Coordinates of C-alpha atoms and ligand atoms in Angstrom, one line a residue:
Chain A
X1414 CA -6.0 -86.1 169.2
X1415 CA -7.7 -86.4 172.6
X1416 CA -6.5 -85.4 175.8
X1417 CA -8.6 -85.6 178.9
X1418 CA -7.4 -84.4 182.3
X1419 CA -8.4 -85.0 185.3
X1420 CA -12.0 -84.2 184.5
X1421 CA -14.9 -84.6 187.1
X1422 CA -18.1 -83.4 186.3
X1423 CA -21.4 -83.2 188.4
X1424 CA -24.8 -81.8 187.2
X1425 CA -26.5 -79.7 188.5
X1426 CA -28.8 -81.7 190.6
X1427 CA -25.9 -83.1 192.2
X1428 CA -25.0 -86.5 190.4
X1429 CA -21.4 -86.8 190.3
X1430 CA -21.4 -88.3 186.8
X1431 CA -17.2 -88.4 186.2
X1432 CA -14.5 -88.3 188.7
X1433 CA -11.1 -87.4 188.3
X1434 CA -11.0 -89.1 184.5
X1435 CA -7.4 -89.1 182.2
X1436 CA -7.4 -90.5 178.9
X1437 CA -5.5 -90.1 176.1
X1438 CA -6.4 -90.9 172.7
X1439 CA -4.1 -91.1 169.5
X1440 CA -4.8 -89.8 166.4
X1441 CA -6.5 -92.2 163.9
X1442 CA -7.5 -94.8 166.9
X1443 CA -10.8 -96.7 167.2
X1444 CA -11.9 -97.3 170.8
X1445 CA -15.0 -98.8 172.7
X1446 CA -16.2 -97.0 176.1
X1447 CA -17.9 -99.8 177.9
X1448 CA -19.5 -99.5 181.1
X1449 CA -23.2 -99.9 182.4
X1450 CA -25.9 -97.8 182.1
X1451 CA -25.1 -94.7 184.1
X1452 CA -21.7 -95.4 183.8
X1453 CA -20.8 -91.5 182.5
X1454 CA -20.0 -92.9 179.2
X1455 CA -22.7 -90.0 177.2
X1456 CA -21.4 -87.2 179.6
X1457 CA -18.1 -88.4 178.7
X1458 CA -18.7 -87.7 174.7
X1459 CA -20.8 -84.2 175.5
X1460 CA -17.2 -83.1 176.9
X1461 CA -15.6 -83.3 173.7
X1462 CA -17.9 -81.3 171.6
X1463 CA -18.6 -79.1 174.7
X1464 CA -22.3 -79.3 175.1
X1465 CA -21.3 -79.9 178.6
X1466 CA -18.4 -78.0 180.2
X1467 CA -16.3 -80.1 182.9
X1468 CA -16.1 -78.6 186.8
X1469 CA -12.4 -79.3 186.8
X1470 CA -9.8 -80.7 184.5
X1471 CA -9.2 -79.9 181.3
X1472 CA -10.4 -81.5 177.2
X1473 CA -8.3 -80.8 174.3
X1474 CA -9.2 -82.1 171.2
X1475 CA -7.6 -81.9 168.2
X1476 CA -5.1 -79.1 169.7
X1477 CA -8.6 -76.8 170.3
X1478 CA -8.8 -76.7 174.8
X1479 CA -12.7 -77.0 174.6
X1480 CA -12.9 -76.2 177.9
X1481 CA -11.2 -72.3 177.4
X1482 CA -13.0 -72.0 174.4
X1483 CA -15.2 -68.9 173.7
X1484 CA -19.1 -69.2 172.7
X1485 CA -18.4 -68.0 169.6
X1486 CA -15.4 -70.5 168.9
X1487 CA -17.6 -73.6 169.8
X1488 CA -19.1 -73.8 166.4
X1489 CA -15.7 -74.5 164.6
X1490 CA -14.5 -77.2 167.4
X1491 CA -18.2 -78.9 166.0
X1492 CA -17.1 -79.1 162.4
X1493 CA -13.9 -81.3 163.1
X1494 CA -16.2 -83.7 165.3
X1495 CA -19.0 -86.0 163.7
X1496 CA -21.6 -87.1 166.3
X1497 CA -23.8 -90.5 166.0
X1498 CA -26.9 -90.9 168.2
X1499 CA -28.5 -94.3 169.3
X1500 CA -31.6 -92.5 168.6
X1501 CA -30.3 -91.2 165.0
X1502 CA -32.0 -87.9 165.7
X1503 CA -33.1 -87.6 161.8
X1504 CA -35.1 -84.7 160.8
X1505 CA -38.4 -86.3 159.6
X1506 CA -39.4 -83.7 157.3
X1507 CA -36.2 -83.3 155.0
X1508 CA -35.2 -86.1 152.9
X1509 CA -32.3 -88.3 152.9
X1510 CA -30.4 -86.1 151.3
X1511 CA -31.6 -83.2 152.6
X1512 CA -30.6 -84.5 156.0
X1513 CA -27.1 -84.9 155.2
X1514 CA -26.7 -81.8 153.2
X1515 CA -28.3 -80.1 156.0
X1516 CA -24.9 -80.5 158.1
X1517 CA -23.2 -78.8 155.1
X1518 CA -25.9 -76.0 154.7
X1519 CA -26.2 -74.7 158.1
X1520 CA -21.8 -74.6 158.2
X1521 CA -22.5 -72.0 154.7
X1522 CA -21.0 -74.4 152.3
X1523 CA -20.9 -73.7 148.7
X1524 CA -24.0 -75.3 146.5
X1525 CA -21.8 -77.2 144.5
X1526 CA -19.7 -78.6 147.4
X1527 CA -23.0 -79.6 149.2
X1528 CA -24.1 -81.5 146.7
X1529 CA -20.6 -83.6 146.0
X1530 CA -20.1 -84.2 149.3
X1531 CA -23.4 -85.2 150.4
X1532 CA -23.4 -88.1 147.7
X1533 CA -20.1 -89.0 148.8
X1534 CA -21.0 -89.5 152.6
X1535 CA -24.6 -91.6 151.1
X1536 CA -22.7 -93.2 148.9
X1537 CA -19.9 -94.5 151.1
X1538 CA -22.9 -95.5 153.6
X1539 CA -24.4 -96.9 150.8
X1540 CA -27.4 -95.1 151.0
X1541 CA -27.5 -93.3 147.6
X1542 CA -30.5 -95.6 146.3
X1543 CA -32.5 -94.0 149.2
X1544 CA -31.4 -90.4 148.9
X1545 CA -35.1 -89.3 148.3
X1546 CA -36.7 -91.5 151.2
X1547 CA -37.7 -90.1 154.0
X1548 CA -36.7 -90.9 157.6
X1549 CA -40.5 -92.9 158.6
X1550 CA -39.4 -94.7 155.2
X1551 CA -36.5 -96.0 156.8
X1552 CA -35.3 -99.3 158.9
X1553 CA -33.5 -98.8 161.4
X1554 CA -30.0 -99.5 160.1
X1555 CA -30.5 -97.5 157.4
X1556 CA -31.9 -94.5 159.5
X1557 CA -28.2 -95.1 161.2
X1558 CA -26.3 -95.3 158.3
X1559 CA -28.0 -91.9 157.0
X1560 CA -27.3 -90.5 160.8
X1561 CA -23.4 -91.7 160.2
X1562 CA -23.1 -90.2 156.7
X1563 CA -24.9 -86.7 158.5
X1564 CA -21.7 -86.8 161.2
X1565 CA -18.9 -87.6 158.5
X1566 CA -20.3 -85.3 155.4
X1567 CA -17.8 -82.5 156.4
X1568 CA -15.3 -84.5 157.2
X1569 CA -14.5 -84.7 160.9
X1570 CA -11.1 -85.4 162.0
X1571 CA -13.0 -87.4 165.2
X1572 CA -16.1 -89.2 164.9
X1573 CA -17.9 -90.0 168.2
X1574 CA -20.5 -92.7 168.3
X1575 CA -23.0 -92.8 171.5
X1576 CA -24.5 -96.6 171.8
X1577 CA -25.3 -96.3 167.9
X1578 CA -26.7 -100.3 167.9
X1579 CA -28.3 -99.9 171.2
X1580 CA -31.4 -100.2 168.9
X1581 CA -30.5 -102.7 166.2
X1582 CA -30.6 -106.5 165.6
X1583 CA -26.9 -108.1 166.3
X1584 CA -26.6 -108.6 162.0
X1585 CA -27.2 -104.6 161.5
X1586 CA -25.3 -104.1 164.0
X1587 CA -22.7 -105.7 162.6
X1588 CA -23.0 -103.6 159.6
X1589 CA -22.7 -100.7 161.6
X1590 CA -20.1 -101.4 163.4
X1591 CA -18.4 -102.4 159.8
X1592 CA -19.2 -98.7 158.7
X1593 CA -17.0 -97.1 161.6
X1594 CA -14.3 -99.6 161.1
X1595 CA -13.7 -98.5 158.0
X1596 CA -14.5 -94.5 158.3
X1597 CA -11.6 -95.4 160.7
X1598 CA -9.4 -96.6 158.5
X1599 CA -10.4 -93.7 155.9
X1600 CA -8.1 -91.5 158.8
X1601 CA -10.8 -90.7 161.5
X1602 CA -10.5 -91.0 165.2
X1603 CA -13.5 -93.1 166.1
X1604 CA -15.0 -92.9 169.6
X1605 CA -17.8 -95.8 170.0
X1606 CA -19.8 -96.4 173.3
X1607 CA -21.8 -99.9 173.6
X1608 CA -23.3 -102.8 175.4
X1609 CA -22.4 -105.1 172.7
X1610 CA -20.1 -107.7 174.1
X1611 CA -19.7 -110.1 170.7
X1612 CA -18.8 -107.1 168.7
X1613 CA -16.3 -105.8 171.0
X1614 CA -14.8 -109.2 171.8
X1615 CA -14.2 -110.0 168.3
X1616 CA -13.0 -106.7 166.8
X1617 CA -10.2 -106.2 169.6
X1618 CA -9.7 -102.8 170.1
X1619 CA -8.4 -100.5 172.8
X1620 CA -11.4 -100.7 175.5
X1621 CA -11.9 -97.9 177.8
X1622 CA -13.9 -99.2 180.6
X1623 CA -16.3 -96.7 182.9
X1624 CA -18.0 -97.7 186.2
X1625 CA -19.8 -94.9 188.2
X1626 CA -18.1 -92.0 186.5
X1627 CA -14.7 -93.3 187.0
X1628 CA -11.9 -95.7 184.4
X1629 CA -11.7 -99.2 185.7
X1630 CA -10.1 -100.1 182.6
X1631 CA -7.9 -98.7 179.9
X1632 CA -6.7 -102.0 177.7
X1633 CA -5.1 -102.2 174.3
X1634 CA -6.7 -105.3 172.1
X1635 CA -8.9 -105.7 174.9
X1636 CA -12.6 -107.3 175.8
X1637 CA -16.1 -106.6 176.8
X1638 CA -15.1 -107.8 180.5
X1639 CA -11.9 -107.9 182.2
X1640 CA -10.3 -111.0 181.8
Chain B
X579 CA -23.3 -68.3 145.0
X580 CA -22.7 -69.4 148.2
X581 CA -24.7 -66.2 150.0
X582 CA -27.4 -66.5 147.7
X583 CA -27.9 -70.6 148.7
X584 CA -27.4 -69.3 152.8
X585 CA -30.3 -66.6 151.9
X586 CA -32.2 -68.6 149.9
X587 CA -32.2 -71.5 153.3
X588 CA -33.2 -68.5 155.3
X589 CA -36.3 -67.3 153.4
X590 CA -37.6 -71.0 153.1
X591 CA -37.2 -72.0 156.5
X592 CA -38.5 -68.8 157.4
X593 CA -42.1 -69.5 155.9
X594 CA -42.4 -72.9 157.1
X595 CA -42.0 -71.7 160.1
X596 CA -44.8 -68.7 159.6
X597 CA -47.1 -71.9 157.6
X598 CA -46.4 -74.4 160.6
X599 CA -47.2 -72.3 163.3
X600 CA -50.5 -71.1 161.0
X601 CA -53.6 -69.4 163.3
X602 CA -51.1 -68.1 166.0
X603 CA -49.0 -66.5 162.9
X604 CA -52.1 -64.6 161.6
X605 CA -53.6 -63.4 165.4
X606 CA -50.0 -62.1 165.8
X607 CA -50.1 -60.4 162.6
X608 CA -53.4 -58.9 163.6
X609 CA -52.2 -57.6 166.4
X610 CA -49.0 -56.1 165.4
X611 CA -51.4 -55.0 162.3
X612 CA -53.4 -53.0 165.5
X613 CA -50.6 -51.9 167.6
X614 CA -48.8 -50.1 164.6
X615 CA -52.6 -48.8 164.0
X616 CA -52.5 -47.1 167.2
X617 CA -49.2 -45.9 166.8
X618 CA -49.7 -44.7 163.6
X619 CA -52.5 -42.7 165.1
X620 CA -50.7 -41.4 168.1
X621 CA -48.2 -40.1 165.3
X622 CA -50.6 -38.1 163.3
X623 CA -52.8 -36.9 166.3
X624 CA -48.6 -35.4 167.6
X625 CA -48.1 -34.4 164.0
X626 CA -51.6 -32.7 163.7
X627 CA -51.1 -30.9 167.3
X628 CA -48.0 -29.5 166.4
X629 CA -49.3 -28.0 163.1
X630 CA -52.0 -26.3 165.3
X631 CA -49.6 -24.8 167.7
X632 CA -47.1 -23.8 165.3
X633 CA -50.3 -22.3 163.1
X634 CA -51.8 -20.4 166.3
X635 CA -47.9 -19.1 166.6
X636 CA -48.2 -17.6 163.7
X637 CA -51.3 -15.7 164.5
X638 CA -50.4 -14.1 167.5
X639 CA -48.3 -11.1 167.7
X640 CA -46.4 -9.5 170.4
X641 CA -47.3 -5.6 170.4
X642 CA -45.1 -2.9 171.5
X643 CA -47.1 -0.1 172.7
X644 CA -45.2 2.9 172.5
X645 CA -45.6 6.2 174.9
X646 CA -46.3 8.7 172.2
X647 CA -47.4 9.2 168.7
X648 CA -44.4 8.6 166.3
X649 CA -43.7 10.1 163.2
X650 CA -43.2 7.9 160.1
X651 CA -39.5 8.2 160.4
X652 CA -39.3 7.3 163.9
X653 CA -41.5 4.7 162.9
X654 CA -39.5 2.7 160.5
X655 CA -36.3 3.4 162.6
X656 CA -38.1 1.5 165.5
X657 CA -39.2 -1.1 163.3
X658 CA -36.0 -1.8 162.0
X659 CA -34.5 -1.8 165.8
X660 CA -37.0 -4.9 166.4
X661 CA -36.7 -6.8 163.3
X662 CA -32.6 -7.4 164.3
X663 CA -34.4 -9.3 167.6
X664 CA -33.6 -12.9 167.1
X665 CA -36.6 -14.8 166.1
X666 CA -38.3 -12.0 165.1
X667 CA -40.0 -12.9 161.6
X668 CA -41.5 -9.3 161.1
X669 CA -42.4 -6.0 162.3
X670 CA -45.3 -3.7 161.3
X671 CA -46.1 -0.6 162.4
X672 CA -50.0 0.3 163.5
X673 CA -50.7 3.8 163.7
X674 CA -53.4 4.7 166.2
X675 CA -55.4 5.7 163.9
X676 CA -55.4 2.5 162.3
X677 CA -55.4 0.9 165.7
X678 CA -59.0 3.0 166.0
X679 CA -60.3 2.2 162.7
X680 CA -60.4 -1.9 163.3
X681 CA -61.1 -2.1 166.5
X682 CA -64.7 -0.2 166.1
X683 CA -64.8 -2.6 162.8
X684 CA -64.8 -5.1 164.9
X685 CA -66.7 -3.9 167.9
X686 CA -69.4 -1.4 166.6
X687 CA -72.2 -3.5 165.9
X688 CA -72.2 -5.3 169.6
X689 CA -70.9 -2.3 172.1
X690 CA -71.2 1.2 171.5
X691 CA -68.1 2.0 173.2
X692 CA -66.9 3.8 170.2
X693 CA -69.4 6.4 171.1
X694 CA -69.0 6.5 174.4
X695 CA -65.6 7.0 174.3
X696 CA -65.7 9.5 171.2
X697 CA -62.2 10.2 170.8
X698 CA -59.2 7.7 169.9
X699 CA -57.9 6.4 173.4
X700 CA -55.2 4.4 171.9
X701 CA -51.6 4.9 170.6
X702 CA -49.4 3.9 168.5
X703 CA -47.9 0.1 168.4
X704 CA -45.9 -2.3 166.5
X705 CA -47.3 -5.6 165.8
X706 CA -44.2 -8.1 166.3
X707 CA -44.4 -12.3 164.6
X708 CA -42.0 -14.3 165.9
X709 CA -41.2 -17.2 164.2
X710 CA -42.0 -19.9 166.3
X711 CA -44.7 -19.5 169.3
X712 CA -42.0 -20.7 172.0
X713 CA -39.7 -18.3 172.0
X714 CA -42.7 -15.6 172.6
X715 CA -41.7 -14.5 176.1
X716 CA -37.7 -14.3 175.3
X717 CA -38.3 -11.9 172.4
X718 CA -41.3 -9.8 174.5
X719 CA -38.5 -9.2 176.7
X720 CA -36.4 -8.4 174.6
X721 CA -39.2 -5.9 173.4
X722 CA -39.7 -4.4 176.3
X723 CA -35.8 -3.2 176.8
X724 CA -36.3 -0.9 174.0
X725 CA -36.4 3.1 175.6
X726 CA -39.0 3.5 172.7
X727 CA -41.5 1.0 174.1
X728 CA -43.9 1.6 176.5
X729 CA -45.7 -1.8 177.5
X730 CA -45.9 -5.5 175.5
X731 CA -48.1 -7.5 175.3
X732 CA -48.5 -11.0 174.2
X733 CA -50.6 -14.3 175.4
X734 CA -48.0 -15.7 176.7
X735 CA -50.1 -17.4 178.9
X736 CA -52.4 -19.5 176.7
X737 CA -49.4 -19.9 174.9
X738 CA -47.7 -21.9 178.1
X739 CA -50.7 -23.5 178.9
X740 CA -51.0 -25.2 175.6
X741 CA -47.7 -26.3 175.5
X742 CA -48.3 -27.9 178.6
X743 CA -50.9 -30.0 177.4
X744 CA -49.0 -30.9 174.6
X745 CA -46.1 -32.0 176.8
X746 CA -48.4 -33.9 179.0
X747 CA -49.8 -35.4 176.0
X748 CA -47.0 -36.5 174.1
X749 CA -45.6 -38.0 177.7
X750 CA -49.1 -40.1 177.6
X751 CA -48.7 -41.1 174.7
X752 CA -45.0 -42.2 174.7
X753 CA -45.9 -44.3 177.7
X754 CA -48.6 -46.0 175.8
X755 CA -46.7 -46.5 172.5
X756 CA -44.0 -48.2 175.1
X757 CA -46.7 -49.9 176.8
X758 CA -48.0 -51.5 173.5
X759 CA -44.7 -52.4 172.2
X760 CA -43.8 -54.5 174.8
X761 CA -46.8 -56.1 174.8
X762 CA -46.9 -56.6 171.1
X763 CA -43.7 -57.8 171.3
X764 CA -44.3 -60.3 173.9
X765 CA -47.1 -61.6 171.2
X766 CA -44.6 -61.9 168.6
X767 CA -41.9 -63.5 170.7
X768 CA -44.5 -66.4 171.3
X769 CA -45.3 -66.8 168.2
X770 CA -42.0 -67.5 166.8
X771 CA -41.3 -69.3 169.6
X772 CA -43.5 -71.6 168.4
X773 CA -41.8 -72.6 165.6
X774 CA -38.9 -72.6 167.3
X775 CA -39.9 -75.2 169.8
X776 CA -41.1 -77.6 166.6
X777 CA -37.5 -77.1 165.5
X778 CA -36.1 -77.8 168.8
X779 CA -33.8 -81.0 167.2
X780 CA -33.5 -79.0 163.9
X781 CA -31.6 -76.4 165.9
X782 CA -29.9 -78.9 168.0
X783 CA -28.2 -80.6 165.1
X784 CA -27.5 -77.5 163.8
X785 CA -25.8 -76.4 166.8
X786 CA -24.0 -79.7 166.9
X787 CA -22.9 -80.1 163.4
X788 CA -21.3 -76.2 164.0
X789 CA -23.6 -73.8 162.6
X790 CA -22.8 -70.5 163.8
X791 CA -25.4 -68.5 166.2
X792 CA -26.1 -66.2 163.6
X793 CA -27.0 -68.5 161.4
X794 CA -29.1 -70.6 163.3
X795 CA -30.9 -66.6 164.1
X796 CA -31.9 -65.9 160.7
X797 CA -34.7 -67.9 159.4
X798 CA -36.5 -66.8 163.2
X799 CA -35.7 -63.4 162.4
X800 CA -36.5 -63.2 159.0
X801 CA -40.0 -64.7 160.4
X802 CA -40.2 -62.0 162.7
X803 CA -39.6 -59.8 160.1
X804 CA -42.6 -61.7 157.9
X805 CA -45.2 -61.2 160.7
X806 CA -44.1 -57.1 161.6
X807 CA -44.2 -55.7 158.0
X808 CA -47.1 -57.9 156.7
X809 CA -49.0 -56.2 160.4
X810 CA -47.2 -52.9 159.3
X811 CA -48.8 -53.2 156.1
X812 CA -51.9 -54.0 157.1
X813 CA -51.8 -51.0 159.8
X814 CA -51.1 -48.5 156.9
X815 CA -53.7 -50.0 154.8
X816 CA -56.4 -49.1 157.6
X817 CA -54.2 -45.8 159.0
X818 CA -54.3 -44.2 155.4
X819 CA -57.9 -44.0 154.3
X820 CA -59.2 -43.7 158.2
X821 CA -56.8 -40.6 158.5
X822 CA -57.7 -39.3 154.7
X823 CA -61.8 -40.0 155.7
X824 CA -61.5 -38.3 158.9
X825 CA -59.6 -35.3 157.8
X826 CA -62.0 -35.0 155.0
X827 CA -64.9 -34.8 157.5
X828 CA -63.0 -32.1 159.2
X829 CA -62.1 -30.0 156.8
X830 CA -66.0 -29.5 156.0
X831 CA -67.1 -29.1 159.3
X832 CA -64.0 -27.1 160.7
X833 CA -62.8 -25.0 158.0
X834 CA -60.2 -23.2 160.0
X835 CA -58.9 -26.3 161.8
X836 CA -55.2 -26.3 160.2
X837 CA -55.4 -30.2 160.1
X838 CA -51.4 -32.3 158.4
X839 CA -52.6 -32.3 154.7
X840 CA -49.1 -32.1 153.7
X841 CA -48.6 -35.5 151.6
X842 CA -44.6 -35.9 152.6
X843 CA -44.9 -35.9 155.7
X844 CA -48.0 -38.4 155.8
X845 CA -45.6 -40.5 153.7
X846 CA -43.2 -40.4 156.0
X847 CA -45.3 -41.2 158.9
X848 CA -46.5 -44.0 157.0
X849 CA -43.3 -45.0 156.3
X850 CA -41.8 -45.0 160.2
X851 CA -44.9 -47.3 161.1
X852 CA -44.1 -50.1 158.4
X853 CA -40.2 -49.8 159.6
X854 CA -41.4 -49.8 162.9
X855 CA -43.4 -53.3 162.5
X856 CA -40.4 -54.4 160.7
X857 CA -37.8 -53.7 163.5
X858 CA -40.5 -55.4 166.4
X859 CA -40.4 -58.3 164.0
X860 CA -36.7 -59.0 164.0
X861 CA -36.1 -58.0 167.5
X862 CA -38.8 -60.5 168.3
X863 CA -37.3 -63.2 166.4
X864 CA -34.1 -62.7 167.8
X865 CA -35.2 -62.6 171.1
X866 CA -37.2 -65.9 170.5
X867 CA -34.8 -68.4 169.6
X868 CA -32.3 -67.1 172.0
X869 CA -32.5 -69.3 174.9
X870 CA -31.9 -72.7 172.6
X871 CA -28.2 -70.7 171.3
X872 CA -27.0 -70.2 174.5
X873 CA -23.7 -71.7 175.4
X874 CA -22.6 -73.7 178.4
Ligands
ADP1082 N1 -28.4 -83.6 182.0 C1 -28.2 -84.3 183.1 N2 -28.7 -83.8 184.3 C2 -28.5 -84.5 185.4 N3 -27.9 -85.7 185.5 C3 -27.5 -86.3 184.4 C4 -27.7 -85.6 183.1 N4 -27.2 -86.4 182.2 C5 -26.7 -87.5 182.8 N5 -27.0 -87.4 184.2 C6 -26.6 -88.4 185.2 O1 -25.2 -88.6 185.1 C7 -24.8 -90.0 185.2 C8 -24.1 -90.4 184.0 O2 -25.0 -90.4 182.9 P1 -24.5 -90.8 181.4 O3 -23.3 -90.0 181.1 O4 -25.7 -90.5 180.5 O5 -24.2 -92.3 181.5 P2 -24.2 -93.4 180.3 O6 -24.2 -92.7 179.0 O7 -23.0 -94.2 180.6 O8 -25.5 -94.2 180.6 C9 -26.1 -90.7 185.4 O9 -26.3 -90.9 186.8 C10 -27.2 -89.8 184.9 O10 -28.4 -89.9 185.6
MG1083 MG1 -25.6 -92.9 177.4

């Protein structure tokens, strides 16, 4: 599903933010990037839906080399990936639903589709009851559920998840992290970065560990620290 | 069904944006309403100046002077000779006598050269139209390389020196109509602009969920294309009845001015400056929400 070889990548101002990184992901996996802040674990995620290009190395995903990829071709590499934000990025004018339909919309779905779809992805986020809210209306597990059932209305084949409870009490969290467990186990690739230690202890998954742009840890059923 | 819902998306984000970005919308509507103005006016004022030229054309004849009196026959012979000159509308024949007759008409009451000079001085000619006034020296030439013809004669001269006035003004103007279209432009660009920094994360998450560039243009184009025809409107509304009051002016004062009456081609001019505030809008909406769609 994922392949990333040796990528380094350093911004333009000089900050080296990932060196020589290889990982390979399976299809249908779930897998934390740890690391601390800084660590390369958001330019790590902009690589796989190309909103920043590598210096070297090369990203496939989902058989697509993002890196060769055309202008014109990056929108269609964006429909098979779902994006969550710690900072939900919710459009406050546009309803619930109108925010989730909006990822639908903008692609040129059909009416009919947009509207199935959308109440599918609210529904499964069990958010339907506040489909005509709008964001401000919101707490903020809900405003992450609606951001989660924006990134998996058209069906993404991988779902990439930047700190989503970096701004939630450990019980919505929870919730959260509930939500991608089992969009996972609906068939999606799911790519979570975090500072939650108690979640990643106890759901024992493959951990992916970054420290100053470079893997210090790739573990199977692993933890929050090397043990 | 599904073009209609991506149109329909278009047209409505399209007046929010126009409604959100409010005063700075109308002032660039005003002045896209005054550029096509001027436009519109440097359009006529060409259109007009032509019409004058190509009506002066008309009026002034080459004339063949011939050495001798003709006889009728010879006459119409010549003038069928010169009437197979290319661009030659037609040919008539002036006896001298005739010649004599209008020119004391027209001179008698201030000179009394007629008297002084008693007898007819002057011989026969052929008065030549050509059918448009720039090809007046090729065809004089052509004139003159007839055995039959003496001397021609044309005014050539004020001819040329019109034209070059005209040249020189339609340069002037082209260079201001350039001149104001890139600054209107710039206006325009800003505007939108406007709405499309306020949409700055609407347009990221469009980008990132996969909408396609040319989607993501639209709505900013169809705004551009909101602000140029409403100000291309607007300019027609004040172009028409300043151009219909002014001409009406004229025409009492200047009788003989041959000012653009001629209701199709007003239309048309009309029509070119709504287009034209049309095509500035879209061009300015493209150009405005360009940087944001670029690609790393
Ligand atoms: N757009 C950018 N321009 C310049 N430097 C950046 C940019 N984004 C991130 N960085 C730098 O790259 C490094 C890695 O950042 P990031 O990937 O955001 O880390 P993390 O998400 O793990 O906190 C940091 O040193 C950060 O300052
Ligand atoms: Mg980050």
């Amino acid at each position: 599903m994922i392949e990333i070889k040796n990528v380094s990548k350093s911004y333009p101002n000089g900050v080296e933010a990932l060196f020589d990184v290889n990982i390979h992901i399976g299809k249908e996996e779930f897998v934390f990037i740890v690391g601390p802040s800084g660590a390369g674990k958001t330019t790590l995620m902009k690589m796989l839906y190309r909103e920043e290009l590598p210096n070297s190395g090369t990203v496939i995903v989902d058989r697509i080399n993002v890196t060769e990829l055309l202008p014109e071709q990056v929108p269609y590499l964006r429909r098979a990936i779902g994006v969550v934000f710690q900072d939900y990025k919710l459009l406050p004018r546009r309803t619930v639903y109108e925010n989730v339909a909006f990822a639908l919309q903008v692609t040129g779905a059909a009416r009919s589709q947009i509207r199935r779809h959308t109440m599918q992805a609210l529904e499964l986020v069990n958010m339907l009851k506040r489909a005509s809210s709008f964001p401000e209306e919101l707490s903020g597990g809900e405003k992450q559920r609606v951001c989660i059932a924006r990134a998996i209305v058209n069906n993404p084949t991988l779902l990439l998840a930047d700190e989503p409870t970096g701004n939630l009490d450990p019980t919505t969290s929870w919730e959260i992290m509930e939500l991608l467990d089992k969009i996972n186990r609906r068939n999606t690739t799911v790519l979570v970065s975090t500072h939650n230690k108690s979640i990643v202890d106890s759901m024992k998954r493959r951990v992916v560990q970054l420290e100053g742009g470079r893997i210090m840890r790739d573990q199977q059923l692993g933890s929050y620290n090397q043990v | 069904m599904k073009l209609f819902g991506d149109i329909e998306f278009f047209v409505v984000e399209a007046f929010r944006g126009v409604r959100r970005s409010g005063v700075m919308s109308l002032v660039a509507i005003g002045i896209v309403t005054v550029s096509l103005f001027i436009f519109g006016l440097f359009l006529l004022f060409m259109v007009n100046l032509g019409n004058m030229v190509a009506e002066m054309g008309t009026r002034l004849d080459i004339v063949a002077y011939v050495e001798k009196a003709v006889t009728p026959d010879e006459a119409a012979a010549i003038t069928e000779k010169l009437s197979h000159i290319t661009g030659v509308e037609k040919v008539r024949y002036v006896s001298r006598e005739e010649a004599w007759r209008s020119f004391r008409d027209d001179f008698t009451q201030k000179l009394d050269l007629a008297t002084i000079v008693g007898e007819n001085p002057l011989p026969d000619s052929f008065a030549i139209k050509v059918r448009t006034p720039d090809i007046l020296p090729k065809v004089a030439e052509a004139v003159a390389q007839y055995p039959e013809v003496d001397e021609v004669r044309y005014s050539g001269k004020l001819i040329k020196q019109i034209q070059t006035l005209i040249d020189a003004l339609r340069l002037g103007g082209m260079v201001l109509v350039v001149l104001l279209f890139f600054a209107t432009l710039l206006i325009v660009v800003n505007t939108i602009r406007l709405t499309v920094l306020a949409r700055e994360t609407d347009i990221y998450i469009m980008k990132l969920v996969g909408a396609t560039r040319s989607f993501i243009r639209w709505p900013f184009v169809i705004e551009g294309v909101l602000i140029g025809v409403l100000g291309g409107l607007f300019g027609i509304l004040i172009l028409k009845p300043s151009y219909d009051a002014v001409t009406n002016r004229l025409q009492v004062g200047l009788p003989f001015l041959p000012l653009m009456t001629d209701k199709f081609t007003l239309n048309v001019i009309y029509l070119v400056v709504g287009i034209s505030g049309m095509l500035l809008g879209m061009l300015g909406g493209y150009i405005s929400v360009s940087r944001l769609l670029k690609e790393k």
